[in-house]
Short mmCIF file of C-alpha atoms in Angstrom, two decimals:
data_model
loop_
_atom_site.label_atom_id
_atom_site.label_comp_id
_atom_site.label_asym_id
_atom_site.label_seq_id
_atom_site.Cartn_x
_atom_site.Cartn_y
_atom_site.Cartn_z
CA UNK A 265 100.99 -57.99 15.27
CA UNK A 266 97.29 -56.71 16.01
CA UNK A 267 95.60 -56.01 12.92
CA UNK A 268 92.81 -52.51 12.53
CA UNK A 269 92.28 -49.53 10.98
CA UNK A 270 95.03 -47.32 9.69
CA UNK A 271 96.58 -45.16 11.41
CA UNK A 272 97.01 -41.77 10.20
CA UNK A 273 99.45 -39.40 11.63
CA UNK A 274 98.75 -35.71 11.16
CA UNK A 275 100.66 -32.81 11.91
CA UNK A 276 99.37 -30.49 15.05
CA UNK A 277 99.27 -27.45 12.73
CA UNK A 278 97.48 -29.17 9.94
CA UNK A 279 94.56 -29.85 12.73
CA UNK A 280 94.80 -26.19 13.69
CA UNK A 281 94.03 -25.27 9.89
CA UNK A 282 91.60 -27.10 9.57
CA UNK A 283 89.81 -26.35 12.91
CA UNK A 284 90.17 -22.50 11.57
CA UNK A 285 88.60 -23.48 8.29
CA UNK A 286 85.51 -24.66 10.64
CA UNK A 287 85.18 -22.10 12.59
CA UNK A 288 85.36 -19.26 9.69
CA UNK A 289 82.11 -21.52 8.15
CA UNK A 290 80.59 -21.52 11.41
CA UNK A 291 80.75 -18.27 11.64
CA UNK A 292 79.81 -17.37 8.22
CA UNK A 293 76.75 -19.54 8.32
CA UNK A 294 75.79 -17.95 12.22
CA UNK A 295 76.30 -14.58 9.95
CA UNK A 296 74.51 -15.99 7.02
CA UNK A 297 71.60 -16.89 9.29
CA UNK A 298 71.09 -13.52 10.93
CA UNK A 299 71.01 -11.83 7.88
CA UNK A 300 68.56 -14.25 6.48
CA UNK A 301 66.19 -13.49 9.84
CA UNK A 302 66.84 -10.11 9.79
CA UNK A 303 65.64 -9.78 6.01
CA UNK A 304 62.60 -11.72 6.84
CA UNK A 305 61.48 -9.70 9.36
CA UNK A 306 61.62 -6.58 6.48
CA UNK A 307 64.88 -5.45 7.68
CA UNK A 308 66.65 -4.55 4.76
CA UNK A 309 69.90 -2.62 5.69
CA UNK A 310 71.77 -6.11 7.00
CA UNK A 311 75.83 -4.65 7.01
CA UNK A 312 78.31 -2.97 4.76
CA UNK A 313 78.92 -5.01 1.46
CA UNK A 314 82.03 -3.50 1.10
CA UNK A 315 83.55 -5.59 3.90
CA UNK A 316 85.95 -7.46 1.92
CA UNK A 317 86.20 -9.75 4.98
CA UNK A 318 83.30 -11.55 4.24
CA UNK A 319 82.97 -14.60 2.63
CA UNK A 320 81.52 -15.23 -0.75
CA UNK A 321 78.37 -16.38 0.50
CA UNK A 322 77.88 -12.92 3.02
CA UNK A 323 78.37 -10.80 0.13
CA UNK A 324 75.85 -12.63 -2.43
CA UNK A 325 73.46 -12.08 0.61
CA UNK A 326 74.48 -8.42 1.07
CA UNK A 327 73.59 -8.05 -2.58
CA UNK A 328 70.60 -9.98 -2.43
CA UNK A 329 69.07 -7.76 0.21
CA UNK A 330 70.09 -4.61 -1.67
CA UNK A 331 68.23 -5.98 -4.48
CA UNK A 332 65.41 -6.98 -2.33
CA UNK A 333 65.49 -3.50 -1.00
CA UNK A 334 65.14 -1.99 -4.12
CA UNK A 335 62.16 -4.56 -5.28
CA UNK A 336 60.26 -3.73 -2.05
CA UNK A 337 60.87 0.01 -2.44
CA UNK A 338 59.75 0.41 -5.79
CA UNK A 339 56.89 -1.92 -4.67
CA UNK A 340 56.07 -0.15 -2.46
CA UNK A 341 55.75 3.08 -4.58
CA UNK A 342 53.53 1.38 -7.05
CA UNK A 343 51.28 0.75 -4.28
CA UNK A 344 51.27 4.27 -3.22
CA UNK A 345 50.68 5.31 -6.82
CA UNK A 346 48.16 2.40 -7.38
CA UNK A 347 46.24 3.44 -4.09
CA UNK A 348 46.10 7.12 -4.68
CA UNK A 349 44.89 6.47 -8.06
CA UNK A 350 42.38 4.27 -7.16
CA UNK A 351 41.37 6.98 -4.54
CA UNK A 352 41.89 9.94 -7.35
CA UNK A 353 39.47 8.21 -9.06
CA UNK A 354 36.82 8.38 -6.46
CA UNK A 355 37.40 11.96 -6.47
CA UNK A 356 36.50 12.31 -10.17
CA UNK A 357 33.56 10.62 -10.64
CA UNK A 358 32.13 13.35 -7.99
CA UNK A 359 29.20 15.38 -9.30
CA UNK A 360 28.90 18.90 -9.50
CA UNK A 361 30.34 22.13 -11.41
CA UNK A 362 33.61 22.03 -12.93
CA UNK A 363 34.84 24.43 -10.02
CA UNK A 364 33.99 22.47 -7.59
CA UNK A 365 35.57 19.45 -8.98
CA UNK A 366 38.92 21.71 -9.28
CA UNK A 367 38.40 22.44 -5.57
CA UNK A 368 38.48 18.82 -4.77
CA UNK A 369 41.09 17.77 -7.40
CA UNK A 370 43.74 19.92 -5.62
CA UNK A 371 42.57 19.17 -1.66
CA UNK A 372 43.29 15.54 -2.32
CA UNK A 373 46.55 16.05 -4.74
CA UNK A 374 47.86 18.23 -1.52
CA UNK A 375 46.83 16.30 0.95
CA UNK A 376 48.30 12.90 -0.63
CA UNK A 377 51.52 14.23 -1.42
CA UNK A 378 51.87 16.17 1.47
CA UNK A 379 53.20 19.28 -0.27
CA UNK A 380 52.54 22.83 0.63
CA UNK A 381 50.69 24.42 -2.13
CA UNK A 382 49.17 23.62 -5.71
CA UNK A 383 47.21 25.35 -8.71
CA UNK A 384 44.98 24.04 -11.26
CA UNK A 385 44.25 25.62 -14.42
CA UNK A 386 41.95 24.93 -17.51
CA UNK A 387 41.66 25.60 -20.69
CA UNK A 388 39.47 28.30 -21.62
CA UNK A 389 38.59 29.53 -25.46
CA UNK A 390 38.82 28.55 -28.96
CA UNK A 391 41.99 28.94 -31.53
CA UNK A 392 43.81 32.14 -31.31
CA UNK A 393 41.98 33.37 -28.03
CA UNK A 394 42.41 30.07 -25.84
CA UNK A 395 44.18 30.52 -22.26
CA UNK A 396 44.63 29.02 -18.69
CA UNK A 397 42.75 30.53 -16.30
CA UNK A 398 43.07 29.56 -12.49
CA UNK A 399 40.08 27.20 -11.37
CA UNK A 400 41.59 26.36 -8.17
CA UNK A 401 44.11 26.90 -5.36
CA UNK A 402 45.31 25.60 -2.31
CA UNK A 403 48.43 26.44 0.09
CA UNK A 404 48.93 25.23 3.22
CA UNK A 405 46.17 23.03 3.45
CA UNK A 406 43.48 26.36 2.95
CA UNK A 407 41.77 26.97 -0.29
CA UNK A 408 43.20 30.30 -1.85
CA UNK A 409 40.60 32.62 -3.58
CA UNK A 410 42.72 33.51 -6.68
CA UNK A 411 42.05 34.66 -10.47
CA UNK A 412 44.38 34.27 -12.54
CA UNK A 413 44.63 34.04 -16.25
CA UNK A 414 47.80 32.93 -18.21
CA UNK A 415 48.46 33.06 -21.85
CA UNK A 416 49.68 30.05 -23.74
CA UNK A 417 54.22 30.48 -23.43
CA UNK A 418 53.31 33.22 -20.50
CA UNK A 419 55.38 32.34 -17.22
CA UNK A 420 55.81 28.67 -16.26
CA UNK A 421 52.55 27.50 -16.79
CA UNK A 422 51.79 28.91 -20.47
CA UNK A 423 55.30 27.21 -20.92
CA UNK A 424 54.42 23.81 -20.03
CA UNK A 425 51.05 24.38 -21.97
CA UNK A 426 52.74 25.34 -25.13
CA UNK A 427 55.79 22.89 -25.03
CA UNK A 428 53.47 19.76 -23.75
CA UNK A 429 56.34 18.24 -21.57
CA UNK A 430 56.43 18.49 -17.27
CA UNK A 431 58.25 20.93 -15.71
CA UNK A 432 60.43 20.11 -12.89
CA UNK A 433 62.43 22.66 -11.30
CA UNK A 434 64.85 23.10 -7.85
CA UNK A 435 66.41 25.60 -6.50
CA UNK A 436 64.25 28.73 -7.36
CA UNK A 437 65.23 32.00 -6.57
CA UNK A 438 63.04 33.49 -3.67
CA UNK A 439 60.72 36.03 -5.85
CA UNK A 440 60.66 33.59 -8.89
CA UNK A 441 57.61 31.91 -8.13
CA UNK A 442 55.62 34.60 -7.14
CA UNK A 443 56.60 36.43 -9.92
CA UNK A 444 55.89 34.13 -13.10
CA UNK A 445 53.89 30.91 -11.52
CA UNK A 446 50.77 32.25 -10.34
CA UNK A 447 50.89 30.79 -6.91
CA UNK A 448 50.61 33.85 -4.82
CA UNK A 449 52.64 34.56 -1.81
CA UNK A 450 53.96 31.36 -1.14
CA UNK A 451 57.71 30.95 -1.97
CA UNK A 452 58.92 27.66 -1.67
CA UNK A 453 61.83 26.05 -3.59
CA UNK A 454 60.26 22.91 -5.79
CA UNK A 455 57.99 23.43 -8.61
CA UNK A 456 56.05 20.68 -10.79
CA UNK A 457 54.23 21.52 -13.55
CA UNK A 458 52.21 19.20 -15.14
CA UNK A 459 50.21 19.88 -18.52
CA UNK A 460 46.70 17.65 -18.65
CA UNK A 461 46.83 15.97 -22.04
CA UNK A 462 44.42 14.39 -24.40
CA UNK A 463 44.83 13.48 -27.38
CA UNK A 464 47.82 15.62 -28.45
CA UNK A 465 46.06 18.46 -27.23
CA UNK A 466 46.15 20.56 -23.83
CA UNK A 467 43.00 20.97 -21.64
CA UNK A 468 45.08 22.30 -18.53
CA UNK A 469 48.45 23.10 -16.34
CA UNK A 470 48.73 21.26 -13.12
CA UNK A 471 50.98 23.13 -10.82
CA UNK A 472 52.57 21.96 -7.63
CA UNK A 473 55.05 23.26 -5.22
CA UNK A 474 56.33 22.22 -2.45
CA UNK A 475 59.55 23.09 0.33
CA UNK A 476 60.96 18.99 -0.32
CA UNK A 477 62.00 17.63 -3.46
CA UNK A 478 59.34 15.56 -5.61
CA UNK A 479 60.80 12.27 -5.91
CA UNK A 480 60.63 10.51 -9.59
CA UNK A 481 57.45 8.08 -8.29
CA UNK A 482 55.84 11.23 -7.11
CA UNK A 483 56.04 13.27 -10.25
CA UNK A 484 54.93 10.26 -12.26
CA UNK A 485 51.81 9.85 -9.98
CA UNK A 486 51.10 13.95 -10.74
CA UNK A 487 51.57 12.98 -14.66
CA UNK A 488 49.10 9.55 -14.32
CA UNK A 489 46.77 12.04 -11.88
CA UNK A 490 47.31 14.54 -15.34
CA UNK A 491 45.91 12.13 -17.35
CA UNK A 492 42.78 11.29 -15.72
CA UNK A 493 42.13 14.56 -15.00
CA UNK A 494 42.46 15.54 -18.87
CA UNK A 495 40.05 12.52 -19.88
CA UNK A 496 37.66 13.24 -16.96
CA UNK A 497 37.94 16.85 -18.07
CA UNK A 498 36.82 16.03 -22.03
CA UNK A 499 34.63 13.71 -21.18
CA UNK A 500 33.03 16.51 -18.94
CA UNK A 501 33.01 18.99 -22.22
CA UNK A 502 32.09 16.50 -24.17
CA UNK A 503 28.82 15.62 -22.37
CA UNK A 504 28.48 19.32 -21.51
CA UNK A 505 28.31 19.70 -25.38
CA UNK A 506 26.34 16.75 -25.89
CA UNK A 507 23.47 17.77 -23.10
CA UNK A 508 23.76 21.27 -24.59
CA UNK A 509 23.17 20.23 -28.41
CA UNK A 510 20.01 17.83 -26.80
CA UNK A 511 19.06 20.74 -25.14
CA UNK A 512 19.03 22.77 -28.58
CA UNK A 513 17.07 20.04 -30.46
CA UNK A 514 14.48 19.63 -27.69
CA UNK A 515 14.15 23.43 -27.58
CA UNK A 516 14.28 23.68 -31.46
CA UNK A 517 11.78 20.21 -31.56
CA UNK A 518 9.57 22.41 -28.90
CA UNK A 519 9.63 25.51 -31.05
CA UNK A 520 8.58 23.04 -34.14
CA UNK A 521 5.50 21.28 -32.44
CA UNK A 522 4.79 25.12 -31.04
CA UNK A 523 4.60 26.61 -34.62
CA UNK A 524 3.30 23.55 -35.82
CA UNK A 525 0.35 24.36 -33.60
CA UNK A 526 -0.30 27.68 -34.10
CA UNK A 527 -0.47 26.89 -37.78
CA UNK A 528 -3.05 24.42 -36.92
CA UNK A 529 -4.71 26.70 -35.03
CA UNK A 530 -4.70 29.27 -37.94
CA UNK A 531 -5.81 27.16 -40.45
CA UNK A 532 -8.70 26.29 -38.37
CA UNK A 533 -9.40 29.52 -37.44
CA UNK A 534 -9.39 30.52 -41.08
CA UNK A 535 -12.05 27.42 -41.71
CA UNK A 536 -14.07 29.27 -39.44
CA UNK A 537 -13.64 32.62 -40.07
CA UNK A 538 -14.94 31.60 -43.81
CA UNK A 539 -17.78 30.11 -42.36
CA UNK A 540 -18.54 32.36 -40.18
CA UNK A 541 -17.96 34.73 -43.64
CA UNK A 542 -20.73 32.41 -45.62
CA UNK A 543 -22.78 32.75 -42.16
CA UNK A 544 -22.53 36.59 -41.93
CA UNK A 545 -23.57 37.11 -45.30
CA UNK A 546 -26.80 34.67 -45.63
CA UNK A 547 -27.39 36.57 -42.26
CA UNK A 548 -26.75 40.36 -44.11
CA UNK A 549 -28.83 39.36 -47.02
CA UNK A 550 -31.68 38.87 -44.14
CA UNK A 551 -30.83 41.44 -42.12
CA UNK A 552 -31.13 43.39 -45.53
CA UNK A 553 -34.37 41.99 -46.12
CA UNK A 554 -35.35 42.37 -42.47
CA UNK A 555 -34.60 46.05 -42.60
CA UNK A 556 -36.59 46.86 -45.46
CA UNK A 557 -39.54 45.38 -43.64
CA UNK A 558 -38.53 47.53 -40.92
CA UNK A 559 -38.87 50.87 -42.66
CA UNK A 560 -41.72 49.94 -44.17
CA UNK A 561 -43.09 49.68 -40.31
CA UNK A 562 -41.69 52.45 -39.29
CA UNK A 563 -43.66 54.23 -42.16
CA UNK A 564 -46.70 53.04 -40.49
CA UNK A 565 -45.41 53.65 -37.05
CA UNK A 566 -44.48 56.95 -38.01
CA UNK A 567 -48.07 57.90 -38.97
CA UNK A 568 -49.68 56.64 -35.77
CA UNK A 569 -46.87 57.90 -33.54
CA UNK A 570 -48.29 61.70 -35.29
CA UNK A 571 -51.40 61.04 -34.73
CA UNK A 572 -50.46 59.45 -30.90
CA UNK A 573 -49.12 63.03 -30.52
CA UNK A 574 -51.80 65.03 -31.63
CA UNK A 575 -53.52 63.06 -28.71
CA UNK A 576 -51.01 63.22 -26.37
CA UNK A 577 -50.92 67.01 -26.76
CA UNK A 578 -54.30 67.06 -25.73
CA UNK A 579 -53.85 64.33 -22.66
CA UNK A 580 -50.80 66.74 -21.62
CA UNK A 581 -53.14 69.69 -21.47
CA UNK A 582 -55.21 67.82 -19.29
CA UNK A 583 -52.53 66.34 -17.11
CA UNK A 584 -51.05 69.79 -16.71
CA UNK A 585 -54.46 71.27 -15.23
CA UNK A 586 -54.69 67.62 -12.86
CA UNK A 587 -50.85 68.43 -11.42
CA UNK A 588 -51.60 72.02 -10.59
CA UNK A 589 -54.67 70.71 -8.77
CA UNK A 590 -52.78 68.51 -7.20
CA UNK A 591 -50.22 70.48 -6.06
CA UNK A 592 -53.17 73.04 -4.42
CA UNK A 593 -54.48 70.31 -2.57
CA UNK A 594 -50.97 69.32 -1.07
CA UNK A 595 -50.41 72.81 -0.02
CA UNK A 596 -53.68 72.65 1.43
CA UNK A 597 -53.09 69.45 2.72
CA UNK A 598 -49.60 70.71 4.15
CA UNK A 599 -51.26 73.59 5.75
CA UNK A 600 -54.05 71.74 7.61
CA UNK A 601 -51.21 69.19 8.65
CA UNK A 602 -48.96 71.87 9.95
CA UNK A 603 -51.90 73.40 11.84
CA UNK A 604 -52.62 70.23 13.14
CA UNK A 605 -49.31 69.75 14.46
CA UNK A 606 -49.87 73.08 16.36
CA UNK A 607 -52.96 71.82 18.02
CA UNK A 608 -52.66 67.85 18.38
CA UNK A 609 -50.37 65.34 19.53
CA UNK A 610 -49.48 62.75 17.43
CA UNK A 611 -47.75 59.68 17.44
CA UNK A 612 -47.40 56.32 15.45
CA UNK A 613 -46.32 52.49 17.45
CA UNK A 614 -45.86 49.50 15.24
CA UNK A 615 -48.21 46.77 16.14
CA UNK A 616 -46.14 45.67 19.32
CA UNK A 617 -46.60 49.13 20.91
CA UNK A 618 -43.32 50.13 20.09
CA UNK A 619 -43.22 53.89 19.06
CA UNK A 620 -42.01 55.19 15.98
CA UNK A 621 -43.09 58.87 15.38
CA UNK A 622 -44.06 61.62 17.58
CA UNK A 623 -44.69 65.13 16.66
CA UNK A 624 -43.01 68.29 18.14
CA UNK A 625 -46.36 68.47 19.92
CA UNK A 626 -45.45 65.33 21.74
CA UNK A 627 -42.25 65.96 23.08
CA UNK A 628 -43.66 69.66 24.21
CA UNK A 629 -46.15 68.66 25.94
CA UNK A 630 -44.48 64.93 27.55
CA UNK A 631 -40.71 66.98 27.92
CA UNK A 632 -38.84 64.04 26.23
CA UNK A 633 -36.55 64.32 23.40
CA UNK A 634 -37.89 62.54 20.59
CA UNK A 635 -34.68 60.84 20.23
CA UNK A 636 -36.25 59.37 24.21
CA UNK A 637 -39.00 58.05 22.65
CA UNK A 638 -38.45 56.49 19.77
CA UNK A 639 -38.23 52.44 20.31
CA UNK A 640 -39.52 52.91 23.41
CA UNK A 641 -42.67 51.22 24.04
CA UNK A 642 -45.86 53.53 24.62
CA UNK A 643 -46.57 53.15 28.54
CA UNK A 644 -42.97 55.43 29.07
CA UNK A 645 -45.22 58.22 29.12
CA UNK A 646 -47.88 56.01 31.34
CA UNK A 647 -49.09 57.63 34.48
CA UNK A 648 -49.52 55.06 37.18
CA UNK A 649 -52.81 56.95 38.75
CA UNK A 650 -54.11 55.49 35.26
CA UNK A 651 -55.82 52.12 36.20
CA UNK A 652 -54.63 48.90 34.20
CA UNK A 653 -58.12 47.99 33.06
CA UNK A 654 -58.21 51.41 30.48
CA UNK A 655 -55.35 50.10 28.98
CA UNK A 656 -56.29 46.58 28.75
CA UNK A 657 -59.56 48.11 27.11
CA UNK A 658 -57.64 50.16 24.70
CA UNK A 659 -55.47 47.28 23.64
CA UNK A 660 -58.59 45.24 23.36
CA UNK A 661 -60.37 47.37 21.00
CA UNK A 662 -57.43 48.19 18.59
CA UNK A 663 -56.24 44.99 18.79
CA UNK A 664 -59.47 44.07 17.63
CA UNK A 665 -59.15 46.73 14.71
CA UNK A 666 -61.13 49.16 15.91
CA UNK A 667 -60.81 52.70 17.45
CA UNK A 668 -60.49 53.56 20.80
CA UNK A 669 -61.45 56.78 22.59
CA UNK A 670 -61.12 57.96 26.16
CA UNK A 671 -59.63 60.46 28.47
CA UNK A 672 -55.97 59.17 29.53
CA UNK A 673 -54.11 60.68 32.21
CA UNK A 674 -50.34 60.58 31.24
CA UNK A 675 -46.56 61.27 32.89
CA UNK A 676 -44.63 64.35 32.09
CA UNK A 677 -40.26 63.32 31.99
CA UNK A 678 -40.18 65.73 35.07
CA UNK A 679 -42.81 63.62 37.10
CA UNK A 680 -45.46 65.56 36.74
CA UNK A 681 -48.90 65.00 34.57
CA UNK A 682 -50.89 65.69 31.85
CA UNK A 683 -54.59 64.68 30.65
CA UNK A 684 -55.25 64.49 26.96
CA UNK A 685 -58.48 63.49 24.90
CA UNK A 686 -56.75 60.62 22.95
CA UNK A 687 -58.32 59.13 19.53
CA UNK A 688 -56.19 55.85 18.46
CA UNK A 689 -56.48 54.36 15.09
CA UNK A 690 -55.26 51.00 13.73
CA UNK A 691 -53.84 50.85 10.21
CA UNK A 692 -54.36 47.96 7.94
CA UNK A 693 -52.04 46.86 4.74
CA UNK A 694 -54.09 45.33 1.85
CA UNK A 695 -54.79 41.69 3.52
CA UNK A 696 -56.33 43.82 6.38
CA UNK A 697 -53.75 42.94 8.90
CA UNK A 698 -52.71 45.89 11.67
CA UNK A 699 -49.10 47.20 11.04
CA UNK A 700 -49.30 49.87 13.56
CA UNK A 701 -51.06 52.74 15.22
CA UNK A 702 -51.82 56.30 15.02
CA UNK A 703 -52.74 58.01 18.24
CA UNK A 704 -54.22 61.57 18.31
CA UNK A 705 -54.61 63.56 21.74
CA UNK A 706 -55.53 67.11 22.18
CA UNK A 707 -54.36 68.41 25.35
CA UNK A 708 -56.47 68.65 28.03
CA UNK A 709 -55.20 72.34 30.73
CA UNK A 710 -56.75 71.64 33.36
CA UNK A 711 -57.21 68.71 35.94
CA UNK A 712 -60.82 70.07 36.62
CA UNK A 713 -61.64 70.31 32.53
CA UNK A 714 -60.06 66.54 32.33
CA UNK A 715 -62.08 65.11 35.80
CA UNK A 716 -65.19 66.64 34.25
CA UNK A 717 -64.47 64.79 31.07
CA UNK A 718 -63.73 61.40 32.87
CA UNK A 719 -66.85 61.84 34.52
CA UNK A 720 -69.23 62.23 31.47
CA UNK A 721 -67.54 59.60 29.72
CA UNK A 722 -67.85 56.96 32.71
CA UNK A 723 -72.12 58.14 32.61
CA UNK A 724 -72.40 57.31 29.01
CA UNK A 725 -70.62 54.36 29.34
#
């Protein structure tokens, strides 16, 4: 007999069994696997756990990714929460007014939680006359222009503000919104209201609404968002208070050093005015003494001023008979002038030969205007029959400062001519310089009368 290993003889079914038993854990761990994948790849709905098919091991993993689920949901919502805060933040620390703050506390609470319209109010007032009054509002991603003011346990908002819990309702009726929350036209069906707390006490309503339900992570991000805006809000007050009381103790600390000034300045003005006191009397006692001296002159002016007018009465006599002399001889003088004027032509040139006076004789005789002649020089009336060398004789001897006579044959403004017997004088100013001249001529009628006169004057020469 050979000898080996046992031999064991198994039944046909028993093989079967087990070759079931195999394949069920095959095809639990090819099940087990897939889920495993699937979950790592963030795929968290892996079959129905109710399948009581399912081996022991399939359902543990069932529940595992339901828990997993969960975990990376509610991860995932702190995240949200954490990021918007962290953004929210951002928003706060903004400068500028209060309102404008509001404005951008409510486009980024809208924006991030994609709902349709929200209201912020703050708290206006002290003790029995505080109330909400609207600072901003938004719906449908457009800032509303609103004022609104709500009393504290008036509508939803003074409810929330007086009870200090959030408000969540569903299900409104159509008109309740607009009637009692102060969000305008808008209807929709979801309303949060938040009140901003600090310290026990209420600085503002936060009010949102919106057409989908708020989900729990949402309305705790609104009551966290509450928060900061409450502390950002006091803080604001607070420094608002603080730069306002620095403001009053510079202004008060200005008003000090200002009167402290002016006192200074009145004492020292006082200083001075007593000086000037002590100065204005030493200066009264001389005046005083000054002015007794001065009558006493006065006396004595007095006496000769009399006696200066017993004089002067009979100087004025005197000066009396000298101005009624006077004024004969001007008449006189007036008389011979104007007769003069009849009879002679005059005119006066300054010392270039420029003229500056002529008579009415002048223009008769010459036919110019006397507004013709004057700064004209005094060859316009020059004759050209006249030869050059009279005139450069006559400029000679006047130049010279002497006077020149002669027979001069001159031009009428029609073209015709005219002799005259002409005397020119020069006139000196105290240093005996020539400032002009005086000319003279007496009309001569005829051409005859005036050749005749040429004549004799050319034989004596």
């Amino acid at each position: 007999m050979m000898r080996g290993f046992p031999v064991l003889i198994v039944k046909r079914s028993t093989i079967q069994g087990w070759m079931h038993v195999v394949s069920q854990c095959e095809a639990q761990l090819a099940s087990a696997t897939n889920i495993v994948e699937r979950m790592v790849n963030g795929e968290w709905q892996v079959g129905d756990q109710a399948s009581g098919e399912s081996g022991k091991l399939i359902q543990a993993l069932y529940r595992l990714s339901d828990r997993l689920q969960k975990i990376a949901s509610e991860e995932g919502q702190r995240a949200w929460a954490n990021e918007g805060l962290a953004k929210f933040m951002n928003v706060l620390r903004q400068r500028g007014s209060t309102t404008q703050l509001a404005d951008e506390i409510m486009r980024f609470i809208i924006k991030y939680l994609e709902v349709n319209q929200g209201a912020l109010y703050l708290s206006e007032g002290e003790g029995a006359d505080t109330f909400l009054e609207m600072k901003a509002c938004y719906a449908y991603e457009r800032k509303r222009y609103i004022q609104h003011r709500v009393n504290p346990g008036e509508g939803l908002v003074g409810q929330a503000a007086l009870e200090k819990e959030t408000l969540y309702l569903k299900d409104i009726p159509r008109n309740y919104i607009k009637i009692t929350s102060g969000l305008g036209e808008a209807l929709p069906g979801n309303l949060a209201i938040v009140p901003l707390m600090n310290d026990g006490f209420v600085v503002g309503v936060l009010e949102i609404a919106s057409f989908q339900s708020l989900t729990r992570h949402q309305l705790t991000f609104l009551e966290k968002a509450g928060e900061s805006i409450a502390s950002v809000l006091v803080a604001r007050q607070a420094a608002d208070k603080l730069q306002h009381l620095v403001d009053a103790m510079q202004h008060q600390a200005a008003l000090l050093k200002e009167q402290d000034a002016t006192m200074r300045r009145n004492l020292e003005q006082l200083a001075a005015s007593e000086e000037e006191m002590k100065r204005a009397k030493v200066n009264a006692e001389r005046l005083l003494v000054e002015s007794q001296e001065q009558t006493q002159r006065l006396v004595t002016q007095e006496e000769e001023l009399r006696q200066n007018l017993e004089q002067m009465d009979a100087q004025s006599e005197a000066i009396q008979e000298q101005i009624r002399n006077s004024e004969r001889i001007r008449k006189e003088l007036a008389t011979r002038e104007e007769v003069f004027g009849y009879t002679t032509i005059l005119s006066e040139t300054d010392k270039y030969g420029n003229i500056i006076y002529v008579n009415d004789k002048f223009c008769e005789v010459s036919g110019f205007a006397r507004e013709e002649l004057i700064g004209k020089p005094q060859n316009i009336v020059r004759h050209p029959d006249t030869p050059k060398e009279v005139f450069k004789a006559m400029w000679a001897t006047i130049k010279a400062g002497n006077v020149f006579n002669g027979i001069i044959k001159n031009r009428c403004k029609d073209g015709s001519h005219y002799w005259v017997d002409v005397t020119i004088v020069p006139v000196k100013d105290e240093n005996g310089a020539i400032v002009k001249y005086i000319g003279a001529r007496y009309h001569i009628k005829t051409d005859a009368l005036a050749q005749q006169l040429v004549d004799l004057t050319t034989k004596a020469a």
